[in-house]
Short mmCIF file of N, CA and C in Angstrom, two decimals:
data_model
loop_
_atom_site.label_atom_id
_atom_site.label_comp_id
_atom_site.label_asym_id
_atom_site.label_seq_id
_atom_site.Cartn_x
_atom_site.Cartn_y
_atom_site.Cartn_z
N MET A 113 -69.40 -27.27 52.81
CA MET A 113 -68.65 -27.81 51.70
C MET A 113 -67.81 -28.98 52.21
N GLU A 114 -67.86 -30.07 51.49
CA GLU A 114 -67.08 -31.24 51.86
C GLU A 114 -65.63 -31.04 51.46
N ALA A 115 -64.72 -31.67 52.20
CA ALA A 115 -63.28 -31.51 51.94
C ALA A 115 -62.90 -32.02 50.55
N ASP A 116 -63.52 -33.11 50.09
CA ASP A 116 -63.13 -33.69 48.81
C ASP A 116 -63.73 -32.94 47.62
N GLU A 117 -64.60 -31.94 47.85
CA GLU A 117 -65.15 -31.16 46.75
C GLU A 117 -64.08 -30.31 46.08
N ASN A 118 -63.00 -30.02 46.79
CA ASN A 118 -61.94 -29.20 46.24
C ASN A 118 -60.93 -29.99 45.42
N LEU A 119 -61.04 -31.30 45.46
CA LEU A 119 -60.10 -32.14 44.73
C LEU A 119 -60.50 -32.22 43.26
N PRO A 120 -59.52 -32.26 42.36
CA PRO A 120 -59.87 -32.38 40.93
C PRO A 120 -60.43 -33.77 40.65
N ARG A 121 -61.29 -33.86 39.64
CA ARG A 121 -61.82 -35.16 39.24
C ARG A 121 -60.70 -36.00 38.64
N ARG A 122 -60.79 -37.28 38.88
CA ARG A 122 -59.80 -38.19 38.31
C ARG A 122 -59.97 -38.26 36.80
N LYS A 123 -58.88 -38.42 36.09
CA LYS A 123 -58.93 -38.48 34.64
C LYS A 123 -59.64 -39.74 34.16
N ASP A 124 -59.65 -40.77 34.99
CA ASP A 124 -60.32 -42.01 34.59
C ASP A 124 -61.75 -42.08 35.13
N ASP A 125 -62.31 -40.92 35.50
CA ASP A 125 -63.68 -40.84 36.01
C ASP A 125 -64.63 -41.37 34.94
N LEU A 126 -65.45 -42.34 35.30
CA LEU A 126 -66.35 -42.96 34.34
C LEU A 126 -67.40 -41.99 33.81
N ALA A 127 -67.84 -41.05 34.64
CA ALA A 127 -68.83 -40.08 34.19
C ALA A 127 -68.25 -39.19 33.08
N VAL A 128 -67.00 -38.81 33.23
CA VAL A 128 -66.35 -38.00 32.20
C VAL A 128 -66.21 -38.80 30.91
N GLN A 129 -65.78 -40.04 31.03
CA GLN A 129 -65.64 -40.91 29.86
C GLN A 129 -66.99 -41.11 29.17
N LEU A 130 -68.03 -41.31 29.95
CA LEU A 130 -69.36 -41.52 29.41
C LEU A 130 -69.82 -40.29 28.63
N GLY A 131 -69.53 -39.12 29.15
CA GLY A 131 -69.92 -37.88 28.48
C GLY A 131 -69.20 -37.63 27.18
N LYS A 132 -68.06 -38.25 27.00
CA LYS A 132 -67.27 -38.07 25.78
C LYS A 132 -67.54 -39.15 24.73
N GLN A 133 -68.30 -40.17 25.10
CA GLN A 133 -68.53 -41.29 24.21
C GLN A 133 -69.37 -40.88 23.00
N ASP A 134 -68.98 -41.35 21.81
CA ASP A 134 -69.70 -41.09 20.57
C ASP A 134 -71.02 -41.85 20.60
N LEU A 135 -72.11 -41.16 20.41
CA LEU A 135 -73.43 -41.78 20.45
C LEU A 135 -73.92 -42.26 19.08
N ASP A 136 -73.21 -41.91 18.02
CA ASP A 136 -73.64 -42.27 16.67
C ASP A 136 -73.85 -43.77 16.45
N PRO A 137 -73.00 -44.63 17.01
CA PRO A 137 -73.18 -46.06 16.75
C PRO A 137 -74.40 -46.69 17.44
N PHE A 138 -75.04 -45.99 18.36
CA PHE A 138 -76.14 -46.56 19.13
C PHE A 138 -77.47 -46.44 18.37
N SER A 139 -78.29 -47.46 18.49
CA SER A 139 -79.64 -47.42 17.93
C SER A 139 -80.55 -46.63 18.86
N VAL A 140 -81.74 -46.34 18.39
CA VAL A 140 -82.72 -45.63 19.20
C VAL A 140 -83.04 -46.46 20.45
N ASP A 141 -83.22 -47.76 20.30
CA ASP A 141 -83.49 -48.62 21.45
C ASP A 141 -82.35 -48.62 22.45
N GLU A 142 -81.12 -48.69 21.93
CA GLU A 142 -79.95 -48.68 22.81
C GLU A 142 -79.84 -47.34 23.56
N LEU A 143 -80.15 -46.26 22.87
CA LEU A 143 -80.12 -44.95 23.52
C LEU A 143 -81.20 -44.86 24.59
N GLY A 144 -82.37 -45.43 24.33
CA GLY A 144 -83.43 -45.46 25.33
C GLY A 144 -83.02 -46.25 26.56
N GLU A 145 -82.35 -47.38 26.35
CA GLU A 145 -81.85 -48.18 27.47
C GLU A 145 -80.79 -47.41 28.25
N ARG A 146 -79.96 -46.71 27.53
CA ARG A 146 -78.91 -45.91 28.17
C ARG A 146 -79.53 -44.82 29.04
N ILE A 147 -80.55 -44.16 28.51
CA ILE A 147 -81.23 -43.12 29.27
C ILE A 147 -81.86 -43.70 30.53
N ALA A 148 -82.49 -44.87 30.42
CA ALA A 148 -83.10 -45.51 31.58
C ALA A 148 -82.05 -45.81 32.65
N LEU A 149 -80.90 -46.31 32.23
CA LEU A 149 -79.82 -46.60 33.17
C LEU A 149 -79.31 -45.32 33.83
N LEU A 150 -79.16 -44.27 33.04
CA LEU A 150 -78.68 -43.00 33.58
C LEU A 150 -79.68 -42.39 34.55
N GLU A 151 -80.97 -42.49 34.22
CA GLU A 151 -82.00 -41.98 35.14
C GLU A 151 -82.00 -42.75 36.45
N ALA A 152 -81.77 -44.07 36.37
CA ALA A 152 -81.68 -44.88 37.59
C ALA A 152 -80.47 -44.45 38.41
N GLU A 153 -79.37 -44.15 37.75
CA GLU A 153 -78.17 -43.70 38.46
C GLU A 153 -78.38 -42.33 39.08
N ILE A 154 -79.09 -41.45 38.39
CA ILE A 154 -79.41 -40.14 38.94
C ILE A 154 -80.27 -40.30 40.20
N ALA A 155 -81.25 -41.17 40.14
CA ALA A 155 -82.11 -41.41 41.31
C ALA A 155 -81.29 -41.96 42.47
N ARG A 156 -80.35 -42.85 42.18
CA ARG A 156 -79.48 -43.41 43.22
C ARG A 156 -78.62 -42.32 43.85
N CYS A 157 -78.09 -41.43 43.03
CA CYS A 157 -77.26 -40.33 43.54
C CYS A 157 -78.09 -39.36 44.39
N LYS A 158 -79.30 -39.05 43.94
CA LYS A 158 -80.17 -38.15 44.70
C LYS A 158 -80.53 -38.77 46.05
N SER A 159 -80.75 -40.08 46.06
CA SER A 159 -81.06 -40.78 47.31
C SER A 159 -79.87 -40.71 48.26
N LYS A 160 -78.68 -40.89 47.74
CA LYS A 160 -77.46 -40.82 48.55
C LYS A 160 -77.29 -39.42 49.13
N ILE A 161 -77.54 -38.42 48.32
CA ILE A 161 -77.44 -37.03 48.78
C ILE A 161 -78.43 -36.79 49.91
N GLN A 162 -79.66 -37.24 49.74
CA GLN A 162 -80.68 -37.02 50.76
C GLN A 162 -80.32 -37.72 52.06
N ARG A 163 -79.79 -38.95 51.97
CA ARG A 163 -79.36 -39.65 53.19
C ARG A 163 -78.23 -38.90 53.88
N ALA A 164 -77.30 -38.36 53.09
CA ALA A 164 -76.18 -37.61 53.67
C ALA A 164 -76.67 -36.34 54.35
N VAL A 165 -77.60 -35.64 53.71
CA VAL A 165 -78.15 -34.41 54.29
C VAL A 165 -78.89 -34.73 55.58
N ASN A 166 -79.70 -35.78 55.56
CA ASN A 166 -80.44 -36.17 56.76
C ASN A 166 -79.50 -36.59 57.89
N HIS A 167 -78.46 -37.32 57.53
CA HIS A 167 -77.49 -37.75 58.53
C HIS A 167 -76.80 -36.54 59.15
N ARG A 168 -76.43 -35.60 58.33
CA ARG A 168 -75.77 -34.39 58.80
C ARG A 168 -76.69 -33.59 59.72
N ALA A 169 -77.95 -33.46 59.30
CA ALA A 169 -78.92 -32.72 60.11
C ALA A 169 -79.12 -33.39 61.46
N SER A 170 -79.16 -34.72 61.46
CA SER A 170 -79.32 -35.45 62.73
C SER A 170 -78.11 -35.23 63.63
N ALA A 171 -76.92 -35.29 63.05
CA ALA A 171 -75.70 -35.08 63.84
C ALA A 171 -75.65 -33.65 64.37
N ASP A 172 -76.01 -32.68 63.53
CA ASP A 172 -76.02 -31.29 64.00
C ASP A 172 -77.00 -31.10 65.14
N ALA A 173 -78.18 -31.70 65.01
CA ALA A 173 -79.19 -31.57 66.07
C ALA A 173 -78.71 -32.21 67.36
N LEU A 174 -78.04 -33.34 67.25
CA LEU A 174 -77.55 -34.05 68.42
C LEU A 174 -76.48 -33.23 69.16
N PHE A 175 -75.56 -32.65 68.42
CA PHE A 175 -74.44 -31.96 69.06
C PHE A 175 -74.74 -30.51 69.42
N LYS A 176 -75.86 -29.97 68.98
CA LYS A 176 -76.22 -28.60 69.34
C LYS A 176 -76.94 -28.55 70.66
N ARG A 177 -77.30 -29.69 71.21
CA ARG A 177 -78.04 -29.72 72.49
C ARG A 177 -77.16 -29.37 73.63
#
């Protein structure tokens, strides 16, 4: 567990604000664009997680020798 996982999320967290946004004013096309952007962000986050896991595994392997 990372040390910052225990910290509360900031009130100005953009993900929280995004989740509270009213979707009624958006057209179907705009919602599709929004979904594409969010999927790209999800892929970016998953890539970051994988790099962090790989980095950690490499460091653990190095220091366990």
